[in-house]
mmCIF file of C-alpha atoms in Angstrom:
data_model
loop_
_atom_site.group_PDB
_atom_site.id
_atom_site.type_symbol
_atom_site.label_atom_id
_atom_site.label_comp_id
_atom_site.label_asym_id
_atom_site.label_seq_id
_atom_site.Cartn_x
_atom_site.Cartn_y
_atom_site.Cartn_z
ATOM 1 C CA UNK A 1 183.620 -13.757 15.125
ATOM 2 C CA UNK A 2 187.711 -13.773 14.964
ATOM 3 C CA UNK A 3 189.807 -13.111 11.895
ATOM 4 C CA UNK A 4 193.602 -14.063 10.648
ATOM 5 C CA UNK A 5 193.937 -10.894 9.043
ATOM 6 C CA UNK A 6 193.853 -8.172 11.905
ATOM 7 C CA UNK A 7 194.601 -4.353 11.843
ATOM 8 C CA UNK A 8 197.510 -4.454 15.374
ATOM 9 C CA UNK A 9 199.264 -0.991 14.318
ATOM 10 C CA UNK A 10 196.586 1.753 13.959
ATOM 11 C CA UNK A 11 199.689 3.897 12.364
ATOM 12 C CA UNK A 12 200.326 1.399 9.813
ATOM 13 C CA UNK A 13 199.802 0.924 6.052
ATOM 14 C CA UNK A 14 197.871 -1.713 4.945
ATOM 15 C CA UNK A 15 196.556 -3.371 2.032
ATOM 16 C CA UNK A 16 193.079 -4.401 2.299
ATOM 17 C CA UNK A 17 190.943 -6.357 0.391
ATOM 18 C CA UNK A 18 186.745 -6.723 0.413
ATOM 19 C CA UNK A 19 184.393 -8.772 -1.427
ATOM 20 C CA UNK A 20 181.135 -9.050 -2.238
ATOM 21 C CA UNK A 21 178.781 -11.797 -1.289
ATOM 22 C CA UNK A 22 179.702 -14.792 -3.808
ATOM 23 C CA UNK A 23 181.958 -12.795 -5.358
ATOM 24 C CA UNK A 24 179.073 -10.961 -7.453
ATOM 25 C CA UNK A 25 180.248 -9.000 -10.456
ATOM 26 C CA UNK A 26 178.325 -6.086 -9.070
ATOM 27 C CA UNK A 27 180.710 -3.724 -10.018
ATOM 28 C CA UNK A 28 180.045 -3.987 -13.878
ATOM 29 C CA UNK A 29 176.911 -1.140 -12.988
ATOM 30 C CA UNK A 30 178.893 2.389 -13.106
ATOM 31 C CA UNK A 31 175.992 3.307 -10.465
ATOM 32 C CA UNK A 32 177.044 0.991 -8.178
ATOM 33 C CA UNK A 33 180.927 1.636 -8.771
ATOM 34 C CA UNK A 34 180.370 5.211 -8.081
ATOM 35 C CA UNK A 35 178.804 4.762 -4.381
ATOM 36 C CA UNK A 36 182.534 2.773 -3.825
ATOM 37 C CA UNK A 37 184.546 6.093 -4.979
ATOM 38 C CA UNK A 38 182.323 8.326 -3.454
ATOM 39 C CA UNK A 39 181.856 6.455 -0.340
ATOM 40 C CA UNK A 40 185.768 6.494 -0.247
ATOM 41 C CA UNK A 41 186.230 9.995 -1.465
ATOM 42 C CA UNK A 42 184.041 10.892 1.352
ATOM 43 C CA UNK A 43 185.950 8.730 4.240
ATOM 44 C CA UNK A 44 189.170 10.427 2.845
ATOM 45 C CA UNK A 45 187.714 13.948 3.485
ATOM 46 C CA UNK A 46 185.736 13.191 6.519
ATOM 47 C CA UNK A 47 186.994 10.337 8.274
ATOM 48 C CA UNK A 48 190.520 10.686 7.468
ATOM 49 C CA UNK A 49 191.693 7.962 5.380
ATOM 50 C CA UNK A 50 194.926 8.184 3.446
ATOM 51 C CA UNK A 51 194.770 6.141 0.006
ATOM 52 C CA UNK A 52 197.650 5.629 -1.315
ATOM 53 C CA UNK A 53 196.602 3.265 -4.379
ATOM 54 C CA UNK A 54 193.351 1.475 -5.036
ATOM 55 C CA UNK A 55 191.468 -0.986 -7.716
ATOM 56 C CA UNK A 56 187.736 -1.644 -8.025
ATOM 57 C CA UNK A 57 186.996 -5.173 -9.599
ATOM 58 C CA UNK A 58 183.892 -5.939 -10.705
ATOM 59 C CA UNK A 59 183.668 -8.557 -8.024
ATOM 60 C CA UNK A 60 185.890 -6.828 -5.085
ATOM 61 C CA UNK A 61 187.936 -3.814 -4.040
ATOM 62 C CA UNK A 62 191.807 -3.574 -3.179
ATOM 63 C CA UNK A 63 193.343 -0.802 -1.698
ATOM 64 C CA UNK A 64 196.370 0.134 0.252
ATOM 65 C CA UNK A 65 195.588 3.051 3.067
ATOM 66 C CA UNK A 66 195.966 4.267 6.500
ATOM 67 C CA UNK A 67 194.319 6.623 9.012
ATOM 68 C CA UNK A 68 194.865 10.031 10.667
ATOM 69 C CA UNK A 69 196.295 9.692 13.943
ATOM 70 C CA UNK A 70 193.808 9.304 16.958
ATOM 71 C CA UNK A 71 191.716 7.105 14.628
ATOM 72 C CA UNK A 72 191.171 3.666 14.070
ATOM 73 C CA UNK A 73 191.445 2.011 10.205
ATOM 74 C CA UNK A 74 188.864 -0.822 11.340
ATOM 75 C CA UNK A 75 186.173 1.906 12.545
ATOM 76 C CA UNK A 76 186.823 4.071 9.144
ATOM 77 C CA UNK A 77 186.871 0.365 7.116
ATOM 78 C CA UNK A 78 183.338 -0.827 9.164
ATOM 79 C CA UNK A 79 181.937 2.598 8.634
ATOM 80 C CA UNK A 80 182.521 2.468 4.929
ATOM 81 C CA UNK A 81 181.458 -1.523 4.731
ATOM 82 C CA UNK A 82 178.235 -0.755 6.345
ATOM 83 C CA UNK A 83 177.395 2.513 4.198
ATOM 84 C CA UNK A 84 178.681 1.299 1.090
ATOM 85 C CA UNK A 85 176.401 -2.054 1.568
ATOM 86 C CA UNK A 86 173.037 -0.440 2.410
ATOM 87 C CA UNK A 87 174.116 2.581 -0.588
ATOM 88 C CA UNK A 88 174.493 -0.303 -3.127
ATOM 89 C CA UNK A 89 171.158 -2.518 -1.935
ATOM 90 C CA UNK A 90 169.092 1.028 -2.608
ATOM 91 C CA UNK A 91 170.445 1.778 -5.735
ATOM 92 C CA UNK A 92 170.068 -1.788 -7.492
ATOM 93 C CA UNK A 93 166.439 -1.184 -6.446
ATOM 94 C CA UNK A 94 166.564 2.861 -8.090
ATOM 95 C CA UNK A 95 168.235 1.790 -10.919
ATOM 96 C CA UNK A 96 165.813 -1.316 -11.729
ATOM 97 C CA UNK A 97 168.765 -3.565 -11.988
ATOM 98 C CA UNK A 98 168.436 -6.245 -14.846
ATOM 99 C CA UNK A 99 170.438 -8.976 -12.040
ATOM 100 C CA UNK A 100 167.349 -8.882 -9.771
ATOM 101 C CA UNK A 101 168.496 -12.199 -8.132
ATOM 102 C CA UNK A 102 171.724 -10.351 -6.988
ATOM 103 C CA UNK A 103 168.645 -9.115 -4.034
ATOM 104 C CA UNK A 104 167.961 -12.598 -3.610
ATOM 105 C CA UNK A 105 171.394 -13.507 -3.002
ATOM 106 C CA UNK A 106 172.095 -10.167 -0.464
ATOM 107 C CA UNK A 107 169.301 -11.397 1.048
ATOM 108 C CA UNK A 108 169.858 -15.146 1.520
ATOM 109 C CA UNK A 109 173.359 -14.170 3.095
ATOM 110 C CA UNK A 110 172.149 -11.730 5.884
ATOM 111 C CA UNK A 111 169.506 -14.754 6.741
ATOM 112 C CA UNK A 112 172.548 -16.936 7.812
ATOM 113 C CA UNK A 113 174.462 -13.852 9.231
ATOM 114 C CA UNK A 114 172.483 -12.912 12.636
ATOM 115 C CA UNK A 115 173.730 -9.367 12.902
ATOM 116 C CA UNK A 116 173.094 -8.339 9.730
ATOM 117 C CA UNK A 117 169.852 -6.210 8.682
ATOM 118 C CA UNK A 118 167.981 -7.617 5.939
ATOM 119 C CA UNK A 119 171.024 -7.697 2.647
ATOM 120 C CA UNK A 120 174.761 -8.415 3.220
ATOM 121 C CA UNK A 121 176.597 -7.370 0.295
ATOM 122 C CA UNK A 122 180.069 -7.232 1.571
ATOM 123 C CA UNK A 123 181.795 -10.662 2.557
ATOM 124 C CA UNK A 124 182.948 -10.478 6.684
ATOM 125 C CA UNK A 125 186.105 -8.778 6.947
ATOM 126 C CA UNK A 126 188.751 -6.767 5.009
ATOM 127 C CA UNK A 127 192.039 -9.181 4.890
ATOM 128 C CA UNK A 128 194.626 -6.015 5.940
ATOM 129 C CA UNK A 129 197.842 -6.929 5.669
ATOM 130 C CA UNK A 130 200.647 -4.486 6.820
ATOM 131 C CA UNK A 131 203.327 -2.865 4.564
ATOM 132 C CA UNK A 132 206.137 -3.906 6.735
ATOM 133 C CA UNK A 133 208.610 -2.549 3.857
ATOM 134 C CA UNK A 134 208.949 -0.394 1.259
ATOM 135 C CA UNK A 135 209.973 -3.762 -1.368
ATOM 136 C CA UNK A 136 206.570 -5.334 0.421
ATOM 137 C CA UNK A 137 204.850 -2.347 -0.157
ATOM 138 C CA UNK A 138 205.762 -1.965 -4.129
ATOM 139 C CA UNK A 139 204.931 -5.963 -4.081
ATOM 140 C CA UNK A 140 201.335 -4.978 -3.591
ATOM 141 C CA UNK A 141 201.067 -1.769 -5.307
ATOM 142 C CA UNK A 142 202.254 -3.500 -8.275
ATOM 143 C CA UNK A 143 199.660 -6.189 -7.655
ATOM 144 C CA UNK A 144 196.671 -3.897 -7.066
ATOM 145 C CA UNK A 145 197.500 -2.306 -10.844
ATOM 146 C CA UNK A 146 197.918 -5.547 -12.629
ATOM 147 C CA UNK A 147 194.775 -6.999 -10.981
ATOM 148 C CA UNK A 148 192.520 -5.751 -14.159
ATOM 149 C CA UNK A 149 195.632 -6.597 -16.656
ATOM 150 C CA UNK A 150 195.852 -10.589 -15.363
ATOM 151 C CA UNK A 151 191.861 -10.543 -15.523
ATOM 152 C CA UNK A 152 191.519 -9.393 -19.045
ATOM 153 C CA UNK A 153 189.888 -6.236 -18.644
ATOM 154 C CA UNK A 154 192.692 -4.164 -20.051
ATOM 155 C CA UNK A 155 195.392 -4.099 -22.042
ATOM 156 C CA UNK A 156 197.776 -1.511 -19.282
ATOM 157 C CA UNK A 157 196.947 -0.583 -15.834
ATOM 158 C CA UNK A 158 196.578 2.919 -16.813
ATOM 159 C CA UNK A 159 194.068 2.402 -18.959
ATOM 160 C CA UNK A 160 191.699 0.564 -15.989
ATOM 161 C CA UNK A 161 189.194 3.161 -15.124
ATOM 162 C CA UNK A 162 188.675 2.023 -11.374
ATOM 163 C CA UNK A 163 191.807 2.303 -9.939
ATOM 164 C CA UNK A 164 195.142 4.312 -9.248
ATOM 165 C CA UNK A 165 197.422 3.479 -12.052
ATOM 166 C CA UNK A 166 196.175 6.601 -13.983
ATOM 167 C CA UNK A 167 197.393 8.577 -10.919
ATOM 168 C CA UNK A 168 200.606 6.540 -11.000
ATOM 169 C CA UNK A 169 200.720 7.074 -14.604
ATOM 170 C CA UNK A 170 200.749 10.866 -14.429
ATOM 171 C CA UNK A 171 197.285 11.088 -15.178
ATOM 172 C CA UNK A 172 194.155 12.365 -13.350
ATOM 173 C CA UNK A 173 192.493 9.801 -11.410
ATOM 174 C CA UNK A 174 188.833 9.411 -10.122
ATOM 175 C CA UNK A 175 190.404 9.514 -6.186
ATOM 176 C CA UNK A 176 193.252 11.595 -5.220
ATOM 177 C CA UNK A 177 196.028 9.611 -3.918
ATOM 178 C CA UNK A 178 198.975 9.938 -1.789
ATOM 179 C CA UNK A 179 202.008 8.384 -3.484
ATOM 180 C CA UNK A 180 203.624 5.380 -1.851
ATOM 181 C CA UNK A 181 206.738 5.623 -4.542
#
């Protein structure tokens, strides 16, 4: 399946978004958010992922990233999504998630997408947009950090735990980032 948004420059820095099937608010549970955070850190340490900014909202993940020389960003994101999908499904089962209807939704989504196994957690694609100028990069950085504020989750971006806004405010964040500005 072809997507309008694709990585054309493997050396570029991209703003990306990956979304849960049906925009389900899966990441309101700490255990599920931790799967994503741990996986991003793993990709940094072992797959060459460079994270400049990130924000895990209840139903989707925004981040700005690139990869080191000789790596393919699309491969890293593919592996990240495949691993987190499986780990999130197993975590939902382990923690006795009270919203067991989610598994039914993920199972149904897998049935209508033939390349999937039993469950489909993430929507296809990751909507990469290359940051072609410093001004555009700052615009996307601000959008990403303001997302929890605009959604009414926090009053200030740096108050949101699942974001790099605290890093940019001079605090220690959950994930180390390379600063864009």
